[in-house]
mmCIF file with all atom_site columns, C-alpha atoms and ligand atoms in Angstrom:
data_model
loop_
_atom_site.group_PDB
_atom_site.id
_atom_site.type_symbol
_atom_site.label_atom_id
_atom_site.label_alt_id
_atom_site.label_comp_id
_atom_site.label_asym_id
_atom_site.label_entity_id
_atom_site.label_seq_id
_atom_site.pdbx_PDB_ins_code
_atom_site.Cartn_x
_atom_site.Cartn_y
_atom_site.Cartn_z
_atom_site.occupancy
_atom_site.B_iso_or_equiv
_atom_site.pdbx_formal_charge
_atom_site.auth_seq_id
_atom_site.auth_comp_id
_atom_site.auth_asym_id
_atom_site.auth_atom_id
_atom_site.pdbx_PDB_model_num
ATOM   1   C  CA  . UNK A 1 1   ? -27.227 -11.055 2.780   1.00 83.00 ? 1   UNK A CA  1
ATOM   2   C  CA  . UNK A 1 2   ? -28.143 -7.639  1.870   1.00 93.00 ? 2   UNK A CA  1
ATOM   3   C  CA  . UNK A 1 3   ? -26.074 -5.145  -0.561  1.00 96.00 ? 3   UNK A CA  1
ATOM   4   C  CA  . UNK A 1 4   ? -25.878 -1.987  1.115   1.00 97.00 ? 4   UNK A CA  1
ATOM   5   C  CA  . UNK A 1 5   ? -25.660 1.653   -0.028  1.00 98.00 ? 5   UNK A CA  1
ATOM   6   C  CA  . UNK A 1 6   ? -21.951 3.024   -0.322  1.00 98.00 ? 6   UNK A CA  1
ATOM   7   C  CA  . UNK A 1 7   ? -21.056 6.014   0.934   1.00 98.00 ? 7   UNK A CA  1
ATOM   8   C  CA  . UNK A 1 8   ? -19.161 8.422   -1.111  1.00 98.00 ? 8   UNK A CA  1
ATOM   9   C  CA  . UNK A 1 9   ? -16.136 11.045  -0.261  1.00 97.00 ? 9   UNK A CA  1
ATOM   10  C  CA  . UNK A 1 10  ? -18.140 13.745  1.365   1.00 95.00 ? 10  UNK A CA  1
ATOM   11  C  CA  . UNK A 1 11  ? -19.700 12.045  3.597   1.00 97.00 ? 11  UNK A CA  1
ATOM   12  C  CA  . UNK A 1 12  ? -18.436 12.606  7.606   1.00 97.00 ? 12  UNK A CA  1
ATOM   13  C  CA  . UNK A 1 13  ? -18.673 9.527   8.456   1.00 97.00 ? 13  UNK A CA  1
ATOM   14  C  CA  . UNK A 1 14  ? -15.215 8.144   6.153   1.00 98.00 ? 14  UNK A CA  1
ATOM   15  C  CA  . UNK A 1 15  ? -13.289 10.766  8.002   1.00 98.00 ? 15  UNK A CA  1
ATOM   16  C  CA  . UNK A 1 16  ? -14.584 9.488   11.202  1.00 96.00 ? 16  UNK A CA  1
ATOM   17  C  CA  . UNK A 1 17  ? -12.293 7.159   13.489  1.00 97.00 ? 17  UNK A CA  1
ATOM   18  C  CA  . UNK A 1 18  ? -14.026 3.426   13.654  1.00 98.00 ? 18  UNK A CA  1
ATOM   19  C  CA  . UNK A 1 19  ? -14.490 2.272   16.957  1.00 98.00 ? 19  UNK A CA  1
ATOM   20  C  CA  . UNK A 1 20  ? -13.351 -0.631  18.816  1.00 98.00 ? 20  UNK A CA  1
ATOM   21  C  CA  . UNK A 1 21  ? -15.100 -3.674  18.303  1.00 98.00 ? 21  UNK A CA  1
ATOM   22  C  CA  . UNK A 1 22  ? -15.295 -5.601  21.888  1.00 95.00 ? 22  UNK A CA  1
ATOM   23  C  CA  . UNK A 1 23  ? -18.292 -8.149  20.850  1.00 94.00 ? 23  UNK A CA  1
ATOM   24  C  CA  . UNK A 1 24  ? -18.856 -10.631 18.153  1.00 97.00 ? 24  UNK A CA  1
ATOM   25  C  CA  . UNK A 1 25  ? -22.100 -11.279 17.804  1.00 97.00 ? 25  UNK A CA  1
ATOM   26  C  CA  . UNK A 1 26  ? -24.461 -11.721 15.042  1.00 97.00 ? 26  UNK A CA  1
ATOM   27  C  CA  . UNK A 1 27  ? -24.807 -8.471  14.116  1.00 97.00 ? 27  UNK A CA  1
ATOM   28  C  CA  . UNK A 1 28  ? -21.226 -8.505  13.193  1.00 98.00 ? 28  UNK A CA  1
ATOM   29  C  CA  . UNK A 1 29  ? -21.136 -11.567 11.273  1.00 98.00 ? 29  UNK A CA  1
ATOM   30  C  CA  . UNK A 1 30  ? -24.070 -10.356 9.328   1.00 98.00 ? 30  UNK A CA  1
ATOM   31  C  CA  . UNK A 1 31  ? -22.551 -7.012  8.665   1.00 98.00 ? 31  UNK A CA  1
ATOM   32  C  CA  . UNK A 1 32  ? -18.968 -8.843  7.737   1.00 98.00 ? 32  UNK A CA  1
ATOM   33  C  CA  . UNK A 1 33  ? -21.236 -10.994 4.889   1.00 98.00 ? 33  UNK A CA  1
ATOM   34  C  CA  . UNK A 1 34  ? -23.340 -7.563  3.591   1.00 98.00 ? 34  UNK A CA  1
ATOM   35  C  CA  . UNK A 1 35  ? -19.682 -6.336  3.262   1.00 98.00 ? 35  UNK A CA  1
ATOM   36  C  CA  . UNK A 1 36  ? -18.103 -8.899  1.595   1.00 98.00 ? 36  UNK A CA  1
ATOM   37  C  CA  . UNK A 1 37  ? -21.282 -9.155  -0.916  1.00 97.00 ? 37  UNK A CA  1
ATOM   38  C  CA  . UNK A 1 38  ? -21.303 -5.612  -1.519  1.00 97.00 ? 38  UNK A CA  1
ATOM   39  C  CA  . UNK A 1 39  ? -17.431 -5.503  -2.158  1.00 98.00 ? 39  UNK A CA  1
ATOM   40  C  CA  . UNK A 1 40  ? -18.194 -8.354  -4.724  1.00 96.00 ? 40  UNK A CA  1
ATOM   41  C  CA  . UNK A 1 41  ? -21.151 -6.872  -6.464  1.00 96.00 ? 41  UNK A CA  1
ATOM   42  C  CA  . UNK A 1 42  ? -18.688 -3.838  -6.705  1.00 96.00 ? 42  UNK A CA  1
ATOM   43  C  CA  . UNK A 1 43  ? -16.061 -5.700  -7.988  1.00 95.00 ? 43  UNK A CA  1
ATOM   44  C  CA  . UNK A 1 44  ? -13.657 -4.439  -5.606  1.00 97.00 ? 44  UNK A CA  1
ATOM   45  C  CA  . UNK A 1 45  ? -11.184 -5.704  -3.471  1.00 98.00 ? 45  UNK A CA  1
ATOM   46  C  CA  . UNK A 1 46  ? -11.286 -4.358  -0.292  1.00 98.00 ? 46  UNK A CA  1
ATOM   47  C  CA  . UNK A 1 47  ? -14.332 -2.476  1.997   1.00 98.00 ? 47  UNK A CA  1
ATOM   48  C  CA  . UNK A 1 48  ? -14.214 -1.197  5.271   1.00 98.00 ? 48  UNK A CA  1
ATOM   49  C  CA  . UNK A 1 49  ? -17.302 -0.434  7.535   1.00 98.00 ? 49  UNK A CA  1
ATOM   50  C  CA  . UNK A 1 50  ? -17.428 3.077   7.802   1.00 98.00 ? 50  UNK A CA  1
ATOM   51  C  CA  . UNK A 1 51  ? -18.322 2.652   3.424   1.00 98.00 ? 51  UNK A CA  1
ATOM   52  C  CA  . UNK A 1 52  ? -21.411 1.578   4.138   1.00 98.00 ? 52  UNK A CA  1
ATOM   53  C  CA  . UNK A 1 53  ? -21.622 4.463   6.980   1.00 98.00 ? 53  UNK A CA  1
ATOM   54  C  CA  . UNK A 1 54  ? -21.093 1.563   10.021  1.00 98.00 ? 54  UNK A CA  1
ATOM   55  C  CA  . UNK A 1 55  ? -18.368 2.980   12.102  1.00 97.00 ? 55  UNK A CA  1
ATOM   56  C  CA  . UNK A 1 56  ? -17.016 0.091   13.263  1.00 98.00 ? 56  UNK A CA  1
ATOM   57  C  CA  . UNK A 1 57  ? -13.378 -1.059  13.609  1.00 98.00 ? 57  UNK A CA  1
ATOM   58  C  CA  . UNK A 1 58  ? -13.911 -3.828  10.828  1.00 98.00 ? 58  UNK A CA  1
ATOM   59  C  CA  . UNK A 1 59  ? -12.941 -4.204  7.051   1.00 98.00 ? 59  UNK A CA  1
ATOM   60  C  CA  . UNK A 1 60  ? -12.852 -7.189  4.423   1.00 98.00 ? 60  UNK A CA  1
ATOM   61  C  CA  . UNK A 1 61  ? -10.177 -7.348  1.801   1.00 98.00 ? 61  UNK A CA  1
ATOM   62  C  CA  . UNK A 1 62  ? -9.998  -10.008 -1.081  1.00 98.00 ? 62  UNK A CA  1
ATOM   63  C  CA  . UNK A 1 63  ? -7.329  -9.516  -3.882  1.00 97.00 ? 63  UNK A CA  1
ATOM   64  C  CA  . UNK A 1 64  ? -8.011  -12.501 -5.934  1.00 97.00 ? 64  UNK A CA  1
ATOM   65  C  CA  . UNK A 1 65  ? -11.347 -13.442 -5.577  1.00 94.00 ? 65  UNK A CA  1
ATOM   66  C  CA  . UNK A 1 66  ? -10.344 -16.609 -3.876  1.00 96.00 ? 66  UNK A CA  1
ATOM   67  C  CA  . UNK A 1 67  ? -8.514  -15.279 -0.756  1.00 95.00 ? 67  UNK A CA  1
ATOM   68  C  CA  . UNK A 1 68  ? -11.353 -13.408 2.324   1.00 97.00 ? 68  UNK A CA  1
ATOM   69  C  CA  . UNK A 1 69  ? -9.530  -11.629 4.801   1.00 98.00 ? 69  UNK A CA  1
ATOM   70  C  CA  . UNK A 1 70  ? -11.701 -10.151 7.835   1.00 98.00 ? 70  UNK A CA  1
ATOM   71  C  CA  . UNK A 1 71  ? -10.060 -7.271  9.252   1.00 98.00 ? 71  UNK A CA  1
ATOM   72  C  CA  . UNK A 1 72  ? -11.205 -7.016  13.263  1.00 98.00 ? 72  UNK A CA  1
ATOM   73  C  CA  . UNK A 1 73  ? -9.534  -4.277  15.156  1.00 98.00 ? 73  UNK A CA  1
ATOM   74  C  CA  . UNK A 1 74  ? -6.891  -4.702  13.055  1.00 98.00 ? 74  UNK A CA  1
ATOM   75  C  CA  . UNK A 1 75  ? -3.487  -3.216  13.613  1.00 98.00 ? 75  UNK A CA  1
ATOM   76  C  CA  . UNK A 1 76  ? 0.125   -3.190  11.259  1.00 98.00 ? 76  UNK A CA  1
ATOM   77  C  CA  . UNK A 1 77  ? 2.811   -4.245  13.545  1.00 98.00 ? 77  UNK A CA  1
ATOM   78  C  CA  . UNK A 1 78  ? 5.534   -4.162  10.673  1.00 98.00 ? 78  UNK A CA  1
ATOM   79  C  CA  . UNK A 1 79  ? 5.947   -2.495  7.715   1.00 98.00 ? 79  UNK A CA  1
ATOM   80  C  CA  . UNK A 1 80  ? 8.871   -3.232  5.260   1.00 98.00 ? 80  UNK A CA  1
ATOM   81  C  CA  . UNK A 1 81  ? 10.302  -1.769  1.825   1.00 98.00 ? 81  UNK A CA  1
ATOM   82  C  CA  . UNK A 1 82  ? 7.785   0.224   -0.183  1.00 98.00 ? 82  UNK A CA  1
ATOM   83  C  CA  . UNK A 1 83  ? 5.715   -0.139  -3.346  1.00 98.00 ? 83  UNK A CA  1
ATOM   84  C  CA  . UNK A 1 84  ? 4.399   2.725   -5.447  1.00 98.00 ? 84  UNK A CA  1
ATOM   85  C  CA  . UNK A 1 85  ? 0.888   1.354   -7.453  1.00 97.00 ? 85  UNK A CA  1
ATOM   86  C  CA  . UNK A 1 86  ? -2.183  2.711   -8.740  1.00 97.00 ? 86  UNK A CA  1
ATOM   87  C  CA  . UNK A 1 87  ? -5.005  2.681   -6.673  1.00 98.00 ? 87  UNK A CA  1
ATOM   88  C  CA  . UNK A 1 88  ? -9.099  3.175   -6.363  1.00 97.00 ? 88  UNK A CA  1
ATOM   89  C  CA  . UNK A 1 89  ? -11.759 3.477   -3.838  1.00 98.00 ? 89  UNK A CA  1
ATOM   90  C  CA  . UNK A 1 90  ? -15.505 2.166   -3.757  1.00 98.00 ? 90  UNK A CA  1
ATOM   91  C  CA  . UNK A 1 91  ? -15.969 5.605   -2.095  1.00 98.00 ? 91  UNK A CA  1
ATOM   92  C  CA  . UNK A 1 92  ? -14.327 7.507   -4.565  1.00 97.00 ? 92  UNK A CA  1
ATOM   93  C  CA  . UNK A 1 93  ? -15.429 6.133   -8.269  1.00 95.00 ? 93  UNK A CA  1
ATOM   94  C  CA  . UNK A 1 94  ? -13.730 6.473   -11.147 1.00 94.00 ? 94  UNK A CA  1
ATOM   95  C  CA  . UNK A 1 95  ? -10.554 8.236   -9.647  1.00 97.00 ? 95  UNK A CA  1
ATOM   96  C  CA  . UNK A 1 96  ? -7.247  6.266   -9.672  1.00 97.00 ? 96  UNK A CA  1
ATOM   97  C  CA  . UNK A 1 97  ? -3.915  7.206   -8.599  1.00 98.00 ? 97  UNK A CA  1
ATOM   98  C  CA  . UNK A 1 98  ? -0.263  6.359   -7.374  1.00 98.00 ? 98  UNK A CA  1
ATOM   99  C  CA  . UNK A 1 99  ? 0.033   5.430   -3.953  1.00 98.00 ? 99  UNK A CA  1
ATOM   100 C  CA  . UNK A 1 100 ? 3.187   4.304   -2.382  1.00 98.00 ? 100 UNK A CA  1
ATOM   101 C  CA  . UNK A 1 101 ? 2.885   2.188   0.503   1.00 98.00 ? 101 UNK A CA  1
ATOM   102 C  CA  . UNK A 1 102 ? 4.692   -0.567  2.187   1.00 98.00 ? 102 UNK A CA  1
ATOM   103 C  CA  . UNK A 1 103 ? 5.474   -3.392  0.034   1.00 98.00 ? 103 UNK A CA  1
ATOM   104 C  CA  . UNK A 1 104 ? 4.814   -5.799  3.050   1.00 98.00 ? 104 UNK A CA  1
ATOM   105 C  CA  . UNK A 1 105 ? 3.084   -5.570  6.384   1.00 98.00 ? 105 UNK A CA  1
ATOM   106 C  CA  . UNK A 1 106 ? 2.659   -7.880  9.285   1.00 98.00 ? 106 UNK A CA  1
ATOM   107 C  CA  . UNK A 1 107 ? -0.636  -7.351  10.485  1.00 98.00 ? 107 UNK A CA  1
ATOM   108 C  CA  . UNK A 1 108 ? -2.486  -8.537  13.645  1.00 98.00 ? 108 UNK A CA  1
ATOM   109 C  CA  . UNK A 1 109 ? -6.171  -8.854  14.000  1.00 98.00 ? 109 UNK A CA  1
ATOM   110 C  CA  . UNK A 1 110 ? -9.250  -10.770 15.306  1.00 98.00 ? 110 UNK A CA  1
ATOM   111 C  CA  . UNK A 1 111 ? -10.796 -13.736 13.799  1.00 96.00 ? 111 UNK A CA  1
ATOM   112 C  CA  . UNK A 1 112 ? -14.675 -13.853 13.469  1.00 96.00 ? 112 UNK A CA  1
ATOM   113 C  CA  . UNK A 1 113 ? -14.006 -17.141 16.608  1.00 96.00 ? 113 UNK A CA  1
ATOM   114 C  CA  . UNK A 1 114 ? -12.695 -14.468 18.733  1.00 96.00 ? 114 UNK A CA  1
ATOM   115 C  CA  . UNK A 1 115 ? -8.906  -15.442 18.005  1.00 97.00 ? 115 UNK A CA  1
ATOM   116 C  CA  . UNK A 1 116 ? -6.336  -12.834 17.560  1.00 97.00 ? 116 UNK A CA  1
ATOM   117 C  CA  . UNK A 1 117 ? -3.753  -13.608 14.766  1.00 98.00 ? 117 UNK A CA  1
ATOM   118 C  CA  . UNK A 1 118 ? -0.905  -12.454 13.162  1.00 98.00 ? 118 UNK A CA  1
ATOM   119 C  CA  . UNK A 1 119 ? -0.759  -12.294 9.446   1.00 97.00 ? 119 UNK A CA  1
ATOM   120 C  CA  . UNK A 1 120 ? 1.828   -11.626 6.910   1.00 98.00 ? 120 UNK A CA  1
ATOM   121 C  CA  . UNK A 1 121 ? 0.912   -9.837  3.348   1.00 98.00 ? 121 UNK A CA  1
ATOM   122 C  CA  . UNK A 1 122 ? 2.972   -7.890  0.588   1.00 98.00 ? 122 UNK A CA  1
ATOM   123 C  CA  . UNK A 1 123 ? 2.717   -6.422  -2.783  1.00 98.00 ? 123 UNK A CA  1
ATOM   124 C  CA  . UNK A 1 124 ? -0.785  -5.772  -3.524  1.00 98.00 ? 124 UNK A CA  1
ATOM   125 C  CA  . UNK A 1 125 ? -2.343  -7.731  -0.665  1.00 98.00 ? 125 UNK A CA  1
ATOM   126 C  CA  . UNK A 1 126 ? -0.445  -5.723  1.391   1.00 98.00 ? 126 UNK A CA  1
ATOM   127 C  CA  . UNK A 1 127 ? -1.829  -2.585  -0.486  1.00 98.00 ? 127 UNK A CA  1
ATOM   128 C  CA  . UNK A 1 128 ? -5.428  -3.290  0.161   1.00 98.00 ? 128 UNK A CA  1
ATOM   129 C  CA  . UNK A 1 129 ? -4.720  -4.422  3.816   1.00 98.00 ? 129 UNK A CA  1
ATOM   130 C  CA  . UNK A 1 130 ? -3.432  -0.727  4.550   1.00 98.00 ? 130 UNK A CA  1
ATOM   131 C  CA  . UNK A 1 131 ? -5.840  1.489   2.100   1.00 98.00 ? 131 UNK A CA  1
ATOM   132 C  CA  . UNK A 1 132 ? -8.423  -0.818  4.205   1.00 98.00 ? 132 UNK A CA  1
ATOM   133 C  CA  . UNK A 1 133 ? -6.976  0.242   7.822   1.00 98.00 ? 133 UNK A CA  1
ATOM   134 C  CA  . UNK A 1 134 ? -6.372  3.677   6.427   1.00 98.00 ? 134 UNK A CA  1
ATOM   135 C  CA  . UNK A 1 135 ? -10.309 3.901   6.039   1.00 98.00 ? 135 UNK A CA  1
ATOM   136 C  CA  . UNK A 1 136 ? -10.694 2.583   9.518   1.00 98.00 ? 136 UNK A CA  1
ATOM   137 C  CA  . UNK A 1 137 ? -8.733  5.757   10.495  1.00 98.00 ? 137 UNK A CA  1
ATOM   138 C  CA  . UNK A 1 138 ? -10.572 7.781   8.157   1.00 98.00 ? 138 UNK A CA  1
ATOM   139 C  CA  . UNK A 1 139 ? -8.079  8.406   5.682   1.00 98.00 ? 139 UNK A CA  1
ATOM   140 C  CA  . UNK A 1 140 ? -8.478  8.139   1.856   1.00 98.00 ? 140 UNK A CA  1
ATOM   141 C  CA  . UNK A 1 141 ? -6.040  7.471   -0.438  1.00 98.00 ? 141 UNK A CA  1
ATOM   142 C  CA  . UNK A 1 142 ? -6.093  10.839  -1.575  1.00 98.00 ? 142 UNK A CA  1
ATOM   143 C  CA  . UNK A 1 143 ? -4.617  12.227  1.195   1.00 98.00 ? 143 UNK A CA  1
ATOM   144 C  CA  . UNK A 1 144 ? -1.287  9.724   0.715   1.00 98.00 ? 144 UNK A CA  1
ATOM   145 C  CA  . UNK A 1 145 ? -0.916  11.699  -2.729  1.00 98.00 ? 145 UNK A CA  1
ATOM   146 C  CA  . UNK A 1 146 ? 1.212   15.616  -3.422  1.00 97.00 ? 146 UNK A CA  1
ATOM   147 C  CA  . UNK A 1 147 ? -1.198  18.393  -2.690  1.00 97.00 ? 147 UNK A CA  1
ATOM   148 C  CA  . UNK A 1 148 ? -1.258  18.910  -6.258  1.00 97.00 ? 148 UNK A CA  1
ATOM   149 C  CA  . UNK A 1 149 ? -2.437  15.683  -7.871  1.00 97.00 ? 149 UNK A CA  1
ATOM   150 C  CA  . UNK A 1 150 ? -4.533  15.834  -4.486  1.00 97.00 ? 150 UNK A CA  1
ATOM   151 C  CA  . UNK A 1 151 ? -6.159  18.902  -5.785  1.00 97.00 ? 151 UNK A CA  1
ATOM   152 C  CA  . UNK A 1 152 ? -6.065  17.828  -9.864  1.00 97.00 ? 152 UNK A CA  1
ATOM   153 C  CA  . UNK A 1 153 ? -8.236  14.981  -8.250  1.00 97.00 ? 153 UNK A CA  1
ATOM   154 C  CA  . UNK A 1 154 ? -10.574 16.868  -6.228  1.00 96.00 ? 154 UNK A CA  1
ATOM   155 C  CA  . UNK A 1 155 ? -11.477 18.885  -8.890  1.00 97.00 ? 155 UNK A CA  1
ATOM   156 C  CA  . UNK A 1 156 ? -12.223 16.094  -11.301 1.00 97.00 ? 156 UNK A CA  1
ATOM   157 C  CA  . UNK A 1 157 ? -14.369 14.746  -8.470  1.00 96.00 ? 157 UNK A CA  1
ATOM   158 C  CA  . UNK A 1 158 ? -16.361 17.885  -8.342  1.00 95.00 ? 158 UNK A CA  1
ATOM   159 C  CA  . UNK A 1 159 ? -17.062 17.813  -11.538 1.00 96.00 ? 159 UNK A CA  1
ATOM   160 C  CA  . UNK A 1 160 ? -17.837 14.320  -11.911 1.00 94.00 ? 160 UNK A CA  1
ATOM   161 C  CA  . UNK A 1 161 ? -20.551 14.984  -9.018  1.00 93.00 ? 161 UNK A CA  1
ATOM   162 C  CA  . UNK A 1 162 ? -21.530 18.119  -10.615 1.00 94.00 ? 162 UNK A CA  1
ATOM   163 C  CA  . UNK A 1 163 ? -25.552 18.272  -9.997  1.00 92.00 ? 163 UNK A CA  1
ATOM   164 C  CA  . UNK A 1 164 ? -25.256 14.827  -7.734  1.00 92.00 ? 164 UNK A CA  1
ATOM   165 C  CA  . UNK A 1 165 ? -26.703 15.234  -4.302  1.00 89.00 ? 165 UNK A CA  1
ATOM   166 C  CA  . UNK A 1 166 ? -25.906 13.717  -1.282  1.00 91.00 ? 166 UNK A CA  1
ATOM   167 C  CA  . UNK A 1 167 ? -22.946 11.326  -1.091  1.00 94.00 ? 167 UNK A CA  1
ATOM   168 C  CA  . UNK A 1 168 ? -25.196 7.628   -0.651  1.00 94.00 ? 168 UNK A CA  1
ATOM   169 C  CA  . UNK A 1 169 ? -24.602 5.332   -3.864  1.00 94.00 ? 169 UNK A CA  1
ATOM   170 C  CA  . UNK A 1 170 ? -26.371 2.797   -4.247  1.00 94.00 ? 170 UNK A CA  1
ATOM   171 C  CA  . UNK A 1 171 ? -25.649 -0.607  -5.186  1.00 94.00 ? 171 UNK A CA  1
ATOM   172 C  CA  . UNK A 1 172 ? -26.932 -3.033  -7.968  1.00 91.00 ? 172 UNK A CA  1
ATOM   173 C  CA  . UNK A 1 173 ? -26.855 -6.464  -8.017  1.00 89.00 ? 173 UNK A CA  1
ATOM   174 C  CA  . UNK A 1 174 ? -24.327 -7.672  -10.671 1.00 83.00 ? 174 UNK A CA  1
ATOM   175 C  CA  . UNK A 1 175 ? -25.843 -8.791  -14.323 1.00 79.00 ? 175 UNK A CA  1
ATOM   176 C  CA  . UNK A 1 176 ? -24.446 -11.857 -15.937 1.00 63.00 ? 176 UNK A CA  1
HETATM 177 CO CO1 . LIG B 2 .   ? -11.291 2.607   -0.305  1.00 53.85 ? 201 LIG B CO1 1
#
């Protein structure tokens, strides 16, 4: 497994529609283990392709540490009730906000065996699942907030990046 460089808001390709996955090969599988190892050297709890600058229609999610979820062309069939919780982003260090979003989703997606299931999640399972398909979409959780925290948070972005180039972070492996 290999930890892979994460790429950070400003880079095109998180704004960039994932495609369709129509194969599972090896490739896949391999990139659907770099993802879940990156996530976890991260310590977050969800990571979609197109983070590591792969635009492809897949994303892991685990909320507990104890609970993978594969995401394969994965799509909400249901949404019900709604939840309002702070949230983060791999691509988008250090910045946290309120995000209100479904409290519970059916979802349906393909397994890495080629099966297509349905799958039920809520409260903050249900939160990654959709920040997770959001990114397959190419939307951030900033763009679910008001255009003014939007731009409060932009602005503390830029000058968190202030004398940063490029938008490629690497990643360590974790210590203890
Ligand atoms: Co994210």
């Amino acid at each position: 497994m290999t930890l892979l460089p994460i790429h950070l808001l400003g880079s095109p390709v998180l704004r960039q529609r994932a495609q369709e996955i129509d194969a599972i090969d090896d490739d896949l599988r391999r990139l659907v283990d770099d993802l879940f190892e990156t996530m976890r050297a991260e310590r977050g709890v969800g990571l979609a392709a197109n983070q590591v600058g792969d635009a492809r229609r897949v994303a892991v999610v685990d909320t507990t540490g104890d609970d993978p979820l594969i995401l394969i062309n994965p799509e909400i069939l249901e949404r019900t009730g709604r939840q309002v919780g702070e949230e983060g982003c791999l691509s988008i260090p250090e910045l946290y906000a309120d995000v209100e979003r479904a409290q519970r989703v059916v979802v349906e997606t393909t397994r890495l065996d080629g099966e297509r299931i349905r799958l039920e999640a809520e409260d903050f399972k249900a939160r990654a699942i959709q920040h997770e398909i959001d990114h397959l979409d190419g939307v951030l959780f900033l763009d679910r907030l008001s255009p003014l925290k939007r731009r409060m948070l932009t602005k503390r972005w830029q000058k968190l990046r202030k004398g940063e180039t490029g938008h490629i972070k690497e990643v360590v492996p974790p210590t203890g």
